[in-house]
Coordinates of C-alpha atoms (C1' of nucleotides) in Angstrom, one line a residue:
Chain E
M156 CA -30.8 12.2 -18.7
A157 CA -29.1 13.0 -21.9
E158 CA -27.6 15.5 -20.0
R159 CA -26.7 13.6 -17.2
D160 CA -24.8 11.2 -19.4
R161 CA -23.1 13.7 -21.2
R162 CA -21.6 15.3 -18.5
A163 CA -20.3 11.8 -17.2
T164 CA -18.7 11.3 -20.0
N165 CA -14.6 10.6 -19.4
F166 CA -11.9 8.9 -20.8
I167 CA -12.2 5.6 -18.5
R168 CA -16.3 5.4 -19.6
Q169 CA -14.7 6.3 -23.1
I170 CA -12.2 3.0 -23.0
I171 CA -15.5 0.6 -21.6
D172 CA -17.1 1.8 -24.6
K173 CA -14.7 0.9 -26.9
D174 CA -14.5 -2.3 -25.3
L175 CA -17.8 -3.2 -25.5
A176 CA -18.3 -2.1 -29.2
A177 CA -15.2 -4.4 -30.0
G178 CA -16.8 -7.2 -27.9
I179 CA -13.7 -7.7 -25.4
H180 CA -16.1 -7.7 -22.5
T181 CA -20.4 -7.8 -22.3
N182 CA -20.3 -7.4 -18.8
I183 CA -18.6 -4.3 -16.9
V184 CA -17.4 -5.6 -13.5
T185 CA -15.8 -2.5 -11.2
R186 CA -14.3 -2.5 -7.9
F187 CA -13.8 0.1 -4.8
P188 CA -10.9 -1.5 -3.1
P189 CA -10.6 0.7 0.1
E190 CA -7.8 -0.3 2.7
P191 CA -9.4 -0.5 6.4
N192 CA -6.7 2.0 8.1
G193 CA -8.9 4.8 8.0
F194 CA -12.3 6.5 7.3
L195 CA -13.6 7.2 3.6
H196 CA -13.0 10.9 2.2
I197 CA -14.3 12.9 -0.2
G198 CA -11.4 11.8 -2.4
H199 CA -12.7 8.3 -2.2
A200 CA -16.1 9.6 -3.1
K201 CA -14.6 10.5 -6.4
S202 CA -13.7 6.7 -6.6
I203 CA -16.9 5.3 -5.5
C204 CA -18.7 7.5 -7.8
L205 CA -16.7 6.7 -10.9
N206 CA -16.5 2.7 -9.7
F207 CA -20.2 2.4 -9.2
G208 CA -21.3 4.9 -11.1
I209 CA -20.2 2.7 -13.9
A210 CA -21.3 -0.6 -12.7
Q211 CA -24.9 1.5 -12.4
D212 CA -24.9 3.1 -15.8
Y213 CA -23.5 0.2 -17.9
H214 CA -26.0 -2.5 -15.6
G215 CA -22.7 -4.2 -14.8
S216 CA -22.0 -4.9 -10.9
C217 CA -18.9 -3.1 -8.6
N218 CA -17.6 -5.1 -5.6
L219 CA -16.6 -3.3 -2.4
R220 CA -13.5 -5.0 -1.4
F221 CA -11.4 -4.7 1.3
D222 CA -7.5 -4.5 1.0
D223 CA -6.7 -6.2 3.7
T224 CA -2.8 -7.2 3.4
N225 CA -1.3 -5.4 6.2
P226 CA -3.1 -6.2 9.8
A227 CA -0.7 -4.2 11.5
K228 CA -2.5 -0.9 10.4
E229 CA -6.1 -2.2 9.7
N230 CA -8.6 -2.8 12.1
I231 CA -12.5 -4.2 12.0
D232 CA -14.1 -0.9 13.1
Y233 CA -12.6 0.8 9.5
V234 CA -14.3 -2.1 8.1
N235 CA -17.5 -1.6 9.3
A236 CA -17.0 2.8 9.0
I237 CA -16.2 2.5 5.3
K238 CA -19.4 0.1 4.5
K239 CA -21.9 2.9 6.5
D240 CA -20.1 5.4 4.3
V241 CA -20.4 3.8 1.1
S242 CA -24.0 2.3 2.1
W243 CA -24.9 6.4 3.2
L244 CA -23.8 7.5 0.0
G245 CA -26.4 5.7 -1.7
F246 CA -24.2 2.8 -3.5
T247 CA -25.1 -0.9 -3.1
W248 CA -22.2 -3.4 -3.4
H249 CA -23.0 -6.6 -5.7
N250 CA -23.3 -9.9 -3.0
E251 CA -21.2 -9.5 0.0
A252 CA -18.5 -7.3 0.4
R253 CA -15.2 -9.4 -0.5
Y254 CA -11.6 -8.7 1.3
S255 CA -8.5 -9.8 -0.3
S256 CA -8.0 -11.6 3.1
D257 CA -10.3 -14.2 1.1
Y258 CA -8.2 -14.9 -1.1
F259 CA -5.2 -15.8 0.9
D260 CA -5.1 -19.7 0.2
L261 CA -5.6 -19.3 -3.6
L262 CA -2.5 -16.3 -3.0
Y263 CA -0.4 -18.7 -1.3
G264 CA -1.2 -21.3 -4.6
F265 CA -0.2 -18.8 -7.4
A266 CA 2.6 -17.6 -5.1
L267 CA 3.8 -21.4 -5.2
E268 CA 3.5 -21.4 -9.0
L269 CA 5.6 -19.1 -9.3
I270 CA 8.4 -20.5 -7.1
E271 CA 7.7 -23.6 -8.9
K272 CA 8.4 -22.0 -12.6
G273 CA 11.3 -20.6 -11.0
L274 CA 9.8 -17.1 -11.2
A275 CA 10.3 -16.5 -7.3
Y276 CA 12.5 -16.9 -4.6
V277 CA 13.1 -16.7 -0.9
D278 CA 15.2 -13.7 -0.6
F279 CA 17.4 -14.0 3.2
S280 CA 19.2 -10.7 2.6
E281 CA 18.6 -7.8 5.5
Q282 CA 15.8 -5.0 5.0
E283 CA 18.9 -2.6 4.4
A284 CA 20.9 -5.1 1.7
V285 CA 17.7 -5.4 -0.2
R286 CA 17.6 -1.6 -0.3
E287 CA 21.1 -1.4 -1.7
M288 CA 20.7 -3.4 -4.2
R289 CA 17.9 -2.3 -5.8
G290 CA 19.9 0.5 -7.2
T291 CA 18.5 3.8 -7.8
L292 CA 16.7 5.5 -10.2
K293 CA 19.5 6.3 -12.5
Q294 CA 21.5 2.9 -12.1
P295 CA 20.4 -0.7 -11.9
G296 CA 20.0 -3.1 -9.3
T297 CA 22.2 -6.0 -8.6
N298 CA 21.0 -9.6 -7.7
S299 CA 20.5 -10.9 -4.6
P300 CA 22.8 -13.7 -3.7
Y301 CA 19.4 -15.7 -3.2
R302 CA 18.2 -15.3 -6.3
D303 CA 19.2 -18.5 -7.9
T304 CA 18.5 -20.7 -5.0
N305 CA 16.5 -24.0 -6.8
V306 CA 13.2 -24.3 -6.6
A307 CA 13.0 -27.0 -4.4
E308 CA 14.9 -25.1 -1.7
N309 CA 13.0 -22.2 -2.1
L310 CA 9.9 -24.4 -2.0
I311 CA 11.0 -25.5 1.5
H312 CA 12.1 -22.2 2.6
F313 CA 8.6 -20.4 1.5
E314 CA 6.7 -23.3 3.5
K315 CA 8.8 -22.8 6.7
M316 CA 7.9 -19.5 6.1
R317 CA 4.3 -20.2 6.0
Q318 CA 5.0 -22.3 9.1
G319 CA 6.5 -19.5 11.8
D320 CA 9.9 -21.0 11.2
Y321 CA 11.8 -17.7 10.4
K322 CA 11.4 -13.9 12.5
E323 CA 10.0 -11.3 10.9
G324 CA 12.4 -9.6 8.4
Q325 CA 14.3 -12.8 8.3
C326 CA 13.5 -13.4 4.9
S327 CA 10.7 -12.3 2.1
L328 CA 9.3 -14.2 -1.3
R329 CA 11.0 -12.2 -3.9
A330 CA 9.2 -12.2 -7.6
K331 CA 11.8 -12.8 -10.0
I332 CA 11.9 -10.3 -12.6
D333 CA 14.6 -7.7 -13.6
M334 CA 16.9 -6.0 -11.4
A335 CA 18.1 -3.6 -13.7
S336 CA 14.6 -2.3 -15.0
N337 CA 13.5 1.3 -15.4
F338 CA 10.6 0.4 -12.9
M339 CA 11.7 0.1 -9.3
C340 CA 8.4 -2.1 -9.0
M341 CA 10.3 -4.2 -11.4
R342 CA 13.4 -4.8 -9.5
D343 CA 12.4 -8.5 -8.1
P344 CA 9.8 -6.9 -5.8
I345 CA 8.5 -8.8 -2.4
I346 CA 5.8 -10.3 -2.6
Y347 CA 5.4 -11.9 0.7
R348 CA 6.3 -10.9 3.9
V349 CA 6.5 -12.4 7.8
R350 CA 4.2 -10.9 9.9
F351 CA 3.2 -12.5 13.5
V352 CA 0.3 -10.0 13.8
H353 CA -3.4 -10.8 14.4
H354 CA -5.4 -10.1 11.3
H355 CA -9.3 -9.0 12.1
Q356 CA -10.4 -11.7 9.0
T357 CA -8.3 -14.7 9.1
G358 CA -7.2 -14.3 12.9
D359 CA -3.7 -16.0 13.6
K360 CA -4.2 -18.9 10.5
W361 CA -1.4 -16.4 8.8
C362 CA 2.1 -15.3 9.6
I363 CA 2.8 -14.8 6.0
Y364 CA 1.1 -11.5 4.4
P365 CA 1.6 -11.1 0.5
M366 CA 1.9 -7.3 -0.7
Y367 CA -0.3 -5.1 -2.8
D368 CA 1.3 -5.5 -5.6
F369 CA 0.7 -9.5 -5.7
T370 CA -2.9 -9.6 -4.0
H371 CA -4.6 -7.1 -6.4
C372 CA -4.0 -7.9 -9.6
I373 CA -4.9 -11.6 -8.5
S374 CA -7.6 -10.2 -6.4
D375 CA -9.3 -8.4 -9.6
A376 CA -8.7 -11.9 -11.8
I377 CA -10.2 -14.0 -9.4
E378 CA -13.4 -11.2 -8.7
G379 CA -13.7 -10.9 -12.7
I380 CA -13.3 -7.2 -12.4
T381 CA -13.2 -5.9 -16.3
H382 CA -11.5 -2.3 -15.1
S383 CA -9.6 -2.2 -12.4
L384 CA -9.2 1.6 -11.7
C385 CA -6.9 3.3 -9.2
T386 CA -5.3 6.6 -9.0
L387 CA -1.6 8.1 -10.9
E388 CA 0.5 6.9 -8.4
F389 CA -0.1 3.3 -9.1
Q390 CA 1.1 4.2 -13.3
D391 CA 4.3 2.3 -12.7
N392 CA 2.7 -0.4 -10.9
R393 CA 0.6 -1.6 -13.9
R394 CA 3.3 -3.3 -15.1
L395 CA 4.0 -5.7 -12.3
Y396 CA 0.1 -5.9 -12.3
D397 CA 0.2 -7.1 -15.9
W398 CA 3.5 -9.0 -15.1
V399 CA 1.3 -11.5 -12.2
I400 CA -1.6 -12.0 -14.2
E401 CA 0.7 -13.0 -17.3
N402 CA 3.0 -15.7 -15.4
I403 CA 0.3 -17.2 -13.1
S404 CA -2.7 -19.6 -14.1
I405 CA -5.7 -17.7 -14.3
E406 CA -8.5 -17.0 -16.9
C407 CA -9.6 -13.6 -16.6
V408 CA -6.9 -10.6 -17.8
P409 CA -8.5 -7.5 -16.1
R410 CA -7.0 -4.1 -16.6
Q411 CA -5.7 -1.1 -14.7
Y412 CA -6.3 2.9 -15.5
E413 CA -5.4 5.0 -13.5
F414 CA -6.9 8.7 -12.7
S415 CA -5.6 11.6 -10.8
R416 CA -7.0 11.6 -7.1
L417 CA -8.8 14.9 -5.9
N418 CA -7.2 17.6 -4.3
L419 CA -9.2 19.7 -2.4
E420 CA -8.1 23.5 -1.5
Y421 CA -7.4 24.3 2.4
T422 CA -8.0 20.5 3.8
V423 CA -5.6 17.4 3.4
L424 CA -7.0 14.2 1.6
S425 CA -4.3 11.7 2.6
K426 CA -4.6 8.7 4.7
R427 CA -1.3 9.8 7.0
R428 CA -2.3 13.2 7.4
L429 CA -6.5 12.8 8.3
I430 CA -4.5 9.8 11.3
Q431 CA -2.3 12.7 12.2
L432 CA -5.5 15.2 12.7
V433 CA -6.9 12.6 14.8
D434 CA -4.4 11.1 16.7
E435 CA -2.9 14.5 18.0
N436 CA -6.4 15.7 18.5
H437 CA -6.7 18.5 16.2
V438 CA -10.0 18.0 15.6
Q439 CA -12.4 16.0 17.5
G440 CA -12.0 12.8 15.8
W441 CA -13.1 11.4 12.1
D442 CA -16.5 12.8 12.0
D443 CA -15.4 16.1 13.0
P444 CA -17.5 18.4 11.1
R445 CA -14.2 20.5 10.0
M446 CA -12.8 16.9 8.9
P447 CA -13.1 16.1 4.8
T448 CA -14.1 12.6 5.6
I449 CA -17.6 11.2 4.5
A450 CA -18.8 11.0 8.4
G451 CA -17.2 14.7 8.9
L452 CA -19.6 16.0 5.5
R453 CA -22.4 14.1 6.7
R454 CA -22.2 15.5 10.2
R455 CA -21.7 18.9 9.2
G456 CA -24.7 18.6 7.2
Y457 CA -23.8 17.4 3.5
T458 CA -26.3 14.9 2.1
P459 CA -25.1 12.1 -0.4
D460 CA -27.2 13.8 -3.2
S461 CA -24.4 16.7 -2.7
I462 CA -21.1 14.8 -2.6
V463 CA -22.7 12.6 -5.7
E464 CA -23.3 16.0 -7.2
F465 CA -19.8 17.3 -6.5
C466 CA -18.1 13.9 -7.9
K467 CA -20.2 14.3 -11.2
R468 CA -18.6 18.5 -11.8
I469 CA -15.0 17.7 -11.2
G470 CA -15.0 15.2 -13.6
V471 CA -12.5 12.1 -13.9
T472 CA -9.1 12.9 -15.8
K473 CA -5.5 12.3 -15.8
V474 CA -4.7 15.9 -14.8
D475 CA -3.0 16.7 -11.4
N476 CA -5.8 19.2 -10.0
M477 CA -6.9 21.4 -6.9
V478 CA -10.4 22.2 -6.8
E479 CA -11.6 25.4 -4.8
M480 CA -13.8 24.9 -1.9
S481 CA -16.6 26.8 -3.5
M482 CA -16.9 23.9 -6.0
L483 CA -18.1 21.9 -3.1
E484 CA -20.1 24.2 -1.1
A485 CA -22.4 25.4 -4.3
C486 CA -23.5 21.7 -4.6
I487 CA -24.7 21.8 -1.1
R488 CA -26.6 25.1 -1.4
E489 CA -27.8 24.4 -4.7
E490 CA -29.5 21.5 -3.0
L491 CA -30.7 22.6 0.6
N492 CA -31.9 26.0 -1.3
D493 CA -34.1 23.8 -3.3
S494 CA -35.1 21.4 0.2
A495 CA -34.4 23.2 3.3
P496 CA -37.2 24.7 5.6
R497 CA -36.2 28.2 6.5
R498 CA -35.9 29.2 10.0
M499 CA -35.3 32.1 11.9
A500 CA -31.8 32.0 14.2
V501 CA -29.9 35.1 16.1
L502 CA -26.2 34.4 16.6
D503 CA -24.8 37.1 18.4
P504 CA -28.4 38.4 20.0
I505 CA -28.7 42.3 20.7
K506 CA -32.5 43.0 22.6
I507 CA -34.7 45.5 20.9
I508 CA -37.8 46.6 22.9
I509 CA -41.1 47.3 21.1
E510 CA -42.4 50.1 23.0
N511 CA -45.5 50.6 21.9
Y512 CA -46.2 46.7 21.6
P513 CA -48.4 45.4 24.5
D514 CA -46.3 44.3 27.4
D515 CA -48.0 40.5 27.6
K516 CA -49.4 39.6 24.2
V517 CA -47.6 36.9 22.4
E518 CA -48.4 36.4 18.5
L519 CA -48.6 33.4 16.6
L520 CA -47.3 34.8 13.1
Q521 CA -47.4 32.5 10.0
A522 CA -44.4 32.1 8.4
P523 CA -43.7 30.2 5.4
N524 CA -41.3 27.2 5.3
H525 CA -39.7 28.3 1.9
P526 CA -40.3 31.4 0.1
N527 CA -40.6 30.0 -3.1
K528 CA -42.6 26.9 -2.4
P529 CA -46.0 27.2 -0.8
E530 CA -46.7 23.3 -0.5
M531 CA -44.0 23.2 2.1
G532 CA -46.2 25.1 4.7
T533 CA -46.0 27.5 7.1
R534 CA -44.8 27.2 10.5
E535 CA -46.1 29.8 13.4
V536 CA -43.2 32.1 15.1
P537 CA -44.5 33.8 18.3
F538 CA -43.9 37.8 18.5
T539 CA -43.6 39.8 21.5
R540 CA -42.7 42.9 22.9
E541 CA -39.0 42.2 23.3
L542 CA -37.2 40.7 20.8
F543 CA -33.4 39.8 20.1
I544 CA -32.1 40.8 16.8
E545 CA -28.6 39.9 15.1
A546 CA -26.0 42.9 16.6
E547 CA -24.4 43.4 13.5
D548 CA -27.9 44.4 12.2
F549 CA -28.0 47.8 14.5
K550 CA -25.9 50.6 13.8
E551 CA -26.7 54.1 15.0
A552 CA -25.8 55.6 11.8
A553 CA -24.8 54.3 8.6
N554 CA -25.1 55.0 5.0
K555 CA -27.7 53.8 2.8
K556 CA -25.9 51.1 1.5
F557 CA -26.8 49.2 5.2
K558 CA -30.1 47.7 4.5
R559 CA -30.4 47.1 8.4
L560 CA -31.7 49.0 11.4
V561 CA -30.5 52.4 12.1
I562 CA -31.7 55.0 14.8
G563 CA -34.5 57.6 13.2
K564 CA -35.4 54.7 9.9
E565 CA -37.4 51.7 9.4
V566 CA -36.6 48.3 8.5
R567 CA -39.2 45.3 8.1
L568 CA -38.9 42.4 10.3
R569 CA -38.7 39.0 8.4
N570 CA -42.3 37.6 8.5
A571 CA -43.4 40.7 10.8
Y572 CA -44.1 44.1 11.1
F573 CA -41.9 47.3 10.4
I574 CA -40.3 48.7 13.4
K575 CA -38.8 52.0 13.5
A576 CA -35.1 52.1 15.9
E577 CA -35.8 55.3 18.3
R578 CA -32.9 55.4 20.6
F579 CA -30.4 52.8 22.5
D580 CA -28.7 52.0 25.6
Q581 CA -24.8 51.2 25.8
D582 CA -22.8 49.7 28.4
A583 CA -19.5 50.9 29.5
H584 CA -17.7 49.7 26.6
G585 CA -19.8 51.3 23.7
N586 CA -21.4 47.8 23.5
V587 CA -25.1 48.1 22.3
T588 CA -27.3 46.6 25.1
C589 CA -30.8 47.2 23.7
V590 CA -32.4 49.4 21.2
Y591 CA -36.0 50.9 21.5
C592 CA -38.3 50.6 18.5
T593 CA -41.7 51.4 17.9
F594 CA -43.9 49.2 15.1
D595 CA -46.3 50.0 12.8
D596 CA -49.1 47.4 13.0
S597 CA -50.7 48.2 9.6
T598 CA -47.2 46.4 7.8
L599 CA -47.9 42.9 8.8
G600 CA -48.4 40.9 5.4
N601 CA -48.6 44.3 3.6
D602 CA -46.2 47.3 2.8
P603 CA -47.3 50.5 4.0
Q604 CA -50.2 52.7 2.7
D605 CA -48.4 55.6 2.2
G606 CA -45.7 54.3 0.2
R607 CA -42.7 54.1 2.7
K608 CA -39.9 51.8 2.1
A609 CA -37.8 49.6 4.7
K610 CA -33.9 50.0 4.9
G611 CA -34.2 46.2 4.7
V612 CA -35.4 43.3 6.1
I613 CA -33.6 41.8 9.4
H614 CA -34.4 38.4 11.1
W615 CA -35.2 38.3 15.3
V616 CA -36.4 35.5 17.8
S617 CA -38.7 36.4 20.3
A618 CA -36.2 37.4 23.9
T619 CA -39.2 35.2 25.9
K620 CA -40.0 32.3 23.1
G621 CA -37.0 31.8 21.5
L622 CA -34.7 29.0 22.6
K623 CA -31.1 28.9 23.8
A624 CA -28.9 26.7 20.9
K625 CA -25.3 26.3 20.4
V626 CA -24.3 26.6 17.2
C627 CA -20.9 25.9 15.4
L628 CA -19.4 27.8 13.0
Y629 CA -16.6 25.9 10.4
D630 CA -14.7 27.5 9.1
R631 CA -11.7 25.9 6.4
L632 CA -9.4 23.6 8.6
F633 CA -6.1 25.4 7.1
T634 CA -5.1 28.7 6.3
V635 CA -3.2 28.1 3.4
P636 CA -4.6 26.5 0.2
N637 CA -2.4 23.5 -0.2
P638 CA -1.4 22.6 3.6
G639 CA -0.1 18.8 2.4
A640 CA 2.7 21.0 0.4
Q641 CA 4.2 21.9 4.0
D642 CA 6.6 19.9 6.1
D643 CA 4.5 20.6 9.3
F644 CA 1.2 20.8 8.4
S645 CA 0.0 21.4 11.9
Q646 CA 1.4 24.9 11.6
S647 CA -1.0 26.0 9.7
I648 CA -4.3 24.7 11.1
N649 CA -6.5 27.5 11.2
P650 CA -7.4 28.5 15.1
E651 CA -11.1 30.2 14.4
S652 CA -11.8 27.0 12.0
L653 CA -14.5 26.2 15.1
I654 CA -16.4 29.1 16.2
E655 CA -19.2 28.2 19.0
K656 CA -22.3 30.9 19.5
Q657 CA -24.9 31.0 22.1
A658 CA -27.7 31.6 19.7
V659 CA -31.5 32.3 20.3
V660 CA -33.4 30.3 17.6
E661 CA -37.3 30.2 17.1
P662 CA -39.2 27.6 18.7
A663 CA -40.1 25.8 15.9
L664 CA -36.4 24.6 15.6
M665 CA -37.3 22.5 18.8
L666 CA -39.0 19.7 16.2
G667 CA -36.4 18.2 14.1
E668 CA -34.3 15.1 13.5
Q669 CA -30.5 15.2 14.1
G670 CA -28.9 15.6 10.8
Q671 CA -32.1 17.8 9.5
G672 CA -31.0 20.5 7.4
F673 CA -32.3 24.1 7.8
Q674 CA -31.5 27.4 6.0
F675 CA -31.4 30.1 8.9
E676 CA -32.3 32.5 6.7
R677 CA -29.9 35.6 6.0
V678 CA -27.2 33.6 7.9
G679 CA -26.8 30.4 6.0
Y680 CA -27.1 26.1 6.6
F681 CA -27.6 24.6 9.5
S682 CA -28.1 20.7 10.5
I683 CA -28.8 19.4 13.8
D684 CA -26.0 17.7 15.4
G685 CA -26.0 14.8 16.6
S686 CA -25.5 15.5 19.8
S687 CA -28.6 17.9 20.1
S688 CA -31.6 16.9 22.1
Q689 CA -34.7 18.9 23.0
N690 CA -33.2 20.1 26.4
S691 CA -30.0 21.2 24.1
L692 CA -30.3 22.2 20.9
V693 CA -26.9 21.9 19.0
F694 CA -26.4 23.1 15.0
N695 CA -23.6 23.4 13.2
R696 CA -23.4 25.2 10.4
T697 CA -23.2 23.5 7.1
V698 CA -22.2 26.1 4.4
G699 CA -23.3 30.2 4.5
L700 CA -25.1 31.8 2.3
R701 CA -23.7 32.7 -0.5
D702 CA -22.8 36.8 0.6
S703 CA -22.0 39.5 -2.6
W704 CA -22.5 42.6 0.0
Q705 CA -19.5 44.3 0.1
N706 CA -18.9 47.1 3.6
Chain Q
rU280 C1' 19.2 11.3 -22.9
rG281 C1' 17.0 6.7 -16.1
rG282 C1' 11.7 5.5 -16.7
rG283 C1' 6.1 6.9 -16.2
rG284 C1' 2.7 10.6 -16.8
rU285 C1' 0.3 15.4 -17.7
rA286 C1' -0.1 20.4 -19.8
rU287 C1' -7.3 24.2 -22.8
rA288 C1' -9.9 30.7 -18.5
rG289 C1' -9.1 32.0 -11.5
rC290 C1' -10.5 26.6 -10.6
rC291 C1' -12.8 21.8 -12.4
rA292 C1' -13.7 20.2 -17.3
rA293 C1' -15.9 19.4 -23.0
rG294 C1' -13.4 19.1 -27.3
rU295 C1' -12.1 11.2 -30.7
rU296 C1' -11.9 10.6 -39.1
rG297 C1' -7.7 18.3 -38.6
rG298 C1' -13.1 22.9 -40.1
rU299 C1' -12.4 27.9 -37.0
rA300 C1' -12.7 26.7 -28.4
rA301 C1' -19.2 23.1 -24.6
rG302 C1' -20.7 23.1 -19.5
rG303 C1' -19.8 23.9 -14.0
rC304 C1' -17.5 26.6 -10.0
rA305 C1' -15.7 31.7 -9.3
rA306 C1' -15.9 36.6 -10.7
rC307 C1' -18.1 41.1 -12.7
rG308 C1' -22.7 43.9 -14.1
rG309 C1' -28.2 44.7 -14.9
rG310 C1' -33.6 43.1 -13.0
rU311 C1' -37.2 41.0 -9.4
rU312 C1' -37.6 40.0 -4.2
rU313 C1' -40.7 40.8 3.2
rU314 C1' -33.5 36.4 3.3
rG315 C1' -27.6 41.5 0.6
rA316 C1' -30.2 34.4 -0.3
rU317 C1' -33.2 32.4 -4.9
rC318 C1' -34.2 33.3 -9.6
rC319 C1' -33.6 35.8 -14.3
rC320 C1' -30.8 39.0 -18.4
rG321 C1' -25.7 40.0 -19.7
rU322 C1' -20.1 39.9 -20.0
rC323 C1' -15.7 36.7 -19.2
rA324 C1' -9.9 31.9 -24.1
rU325 C1' -9.1 35.6 -31.9
rU326 C1' -6.9 31.4 -28.4
rC327 C1' -5.3 25.8 -26.2
rG328 C1' 2.4 25.0 -21.6
rU329 C1' 6.5 27.2 -25.9
rA330 C1' 9.0 27.4 -30.8
rG331 C1' 8.8 25.5 -35.4
rG332 C1' 7.2 22.3 -39.1
rU333 C1' 2.6 19.5 -42.8
rU334 C1' -2.2 22.0 -44.1
rC335 C1' -6.7 26.2 -47.9
rG336 C1' -7.3 24.8 -42.8
rA337 C1' -4.2 23.0 -36.4
rG338 C1' -6.4 22.7 -29.3
rU339 C1' -6.5 18.2 -32.6
rC340 C1' -1.1 15.8 -37.1
rC341 C1' 5.1 16.3 -37.0
rU342 C1' 9.4 18.1 -34.6
rG343 C1' 12.5 20.4 -30.9
rC344 C1' 11.9 22.9 -26.3
rU345 C1' 10.4 24.4 -21.3
rA346 C1' 7.2 23.1 -16.5
rC347 C1' 4.8 20.5 -13.1
rC348 C1' 4.0 15.3 -10.9
rC349 C1' 4.9 9.8 -9.4
rC350 C1' 8.6 6.0 -8.8
rA351 C1' 14.6 3.4 -5.1
rG352 C1' 8.5 0.6 1.8
rC353 C1' 9.4 -6.1 3.7
rC354 C1' 3.2 0.3 2.8
rA355 C1' -1.6 0.5 -0.2

RNA sequence: UGGGGUAUAGCCAAGUUGGUAAGGCAACGGGUUUUGAUCCCGUCAUUCGUAGGUUCGAGUCCUGCUACCCCAGCCA
C-alpha cells in the first residue's frame, strides 16, 4: 500500500495535499467530463484513473458528467458506451451521471446575469466578421459594433434568440472582456450560439446552446468540484474559466489544473481520427481489437486492472510524451502470465505421424493449467498417433541454436513424449506436408534414463481430437510511430494489422467464456472473441509472448 | 520582445528548506526451466536542453540562450 501511494504521487496530488493542509478544502471532489461524441480510448483511461483515483484515495467523490453542449455531434449511444466503459474499468461515479444539459436553465440565468452586468452582448456580426475582428496572435482585435448595445436591448435580443426568432449564425451571445487580450479566448468569446438541433437529453426545449468555456466552469461550480483536471490545451482557457466564475454569483470556486494527454506509439488517440478510422472502415468498428479504445482493448483481451496499472506506470505530468507500446503490453503480460490458464494451439499446422504409436489409441494426458501454480489444476489433453505441430517448429536440418524438431534429432512434445523425426514428405513447392516420427514411451513425465537431452520443447495438438478455430493475430494499426503527425494518416495504416489463421486447438478450449484469456504456450496470450461459439471458435491475440530469440 | 506551457537515460518518470541522480518499460550479460515464456542475479545518467553566475556544495537558486508543444471554431 505504501508503495502504491508513493507511485501514485504527481503534481496534482501534491497540490491537493497542500490545499488540504492549508484548510482550503476538507473534501475533494473531481469529475470526469467526456463529450458523448465517440468512444472512450486509452487516453481517457488516464483521465479516468486520475480523477476517480484521487476521489478514492482522498475519500472524496468523482462525478461522471457528460459535456453535452453540442447536440449536433453527440448522441445517446455514445453516452451508454461511455458509462459501460467507465464501469468496466472498475470505477463508480458519485450518485447519478450528470449532464451539462442538466444545467441549461441555470446557465441561461447566469448568461442573463452577465448581460445585466454589462458583461455580455448579442452580436449580429457575420461569422466571418467575428473572425476578422478577433485579430491575430500578434495583433489585437477590434471591438464589434454591437459591443455597446445597452442592457435592455441585449436582454430583448437574447430572449428572442432563446425563442427561436433568429436564425442559426445570425447572432450569438458574447462575453465582453478584452479584444486586445493576449489570450485569444478572452477576446469577447462567444458563449451562446443558435442551433435548431434536437438534443438527446433536452429534446427540443432549446435552440440556443452554451459553449464549452461558459458551461464547463459553471458546471464544475454547481457540482462543487474542487479540482477540475483537464489537458494541456486548455491552459489558456483557464483565464476564461476564472473570469466566468468571478463574474457570476456562485459560491464555489473550483480550480482548473492541466496535465499532458497520453500519446501512444503506432496509434492515434484523437477523437477526430478515431471517428475517421471507423467511418472510413479502416477498422470494423469502435470495438475493433486494433483500436486503442476501451472497447477495442477489452475485445482484444486487455483487463481493467492491466489498463489501470498502465495508467499508474505512465504517471501524470505536464510534459508532452509519447509512450511506447511495450509499456502497455508489459502490463497485460504481467497479469495474464499470472492468471491465464495454459493451453496448446497450433496456428500454422503441419502433420506429424508417430509411426510406433498405435493407430487407434487415444491417451488422455494430464497437463497443468499453469507451470508455476499447481493450485490452478490440470486439464486432459488427448494424445494420438497423428498430431499437428507448428510449421516453423520443423526443419530438415539446422544448427544447435534451433531448439526444435530436426531430422534425426529428438524434441519433447510439451506435456507429452520425446519424439524423433525420421523423414518427411513435401509437396511440389517444397513445403513440408508430413513428418514421420517415432516416440519414446518412457519419457512421459520424466527424462530418458540414459541421459539423452531433447533439442527443445514444442507444442502440438491431436490431429483427430483437436478443434478447428479461427485465430486473429493483431499487430499495430500503423506502420509509423506517430501517425497522428501525418497529413493523411490513412496512408500509413499497417496492411498486416490483422492476420486470420485457421488454427487447430486442444479440446479443452471448447470450454471458456467470451473474453476469457488463455496463454497458448510458446505463442502468446489469447482471449475468446465475442463472436465465438462452440461450433466456431474465435480467438483474438491479446499480445505475443516476450520473445528474446534472435533468428 | 504576441501570449501560455515544457525540457532528467531509447521511452515513461521520481527528485519540494541546495548536500552529491529512485523506480518502471526497453535493451544487454549470466543462472534455473518439459513454454526461446515465467522466475532469479547482474549491467545500463560522473550527469539533469544549453552557456554563464551565486555557493564549500546546484537537477534544485539567478541570468542569458536554444528546442519543442498549445492558442486566431458560433468544437471540446
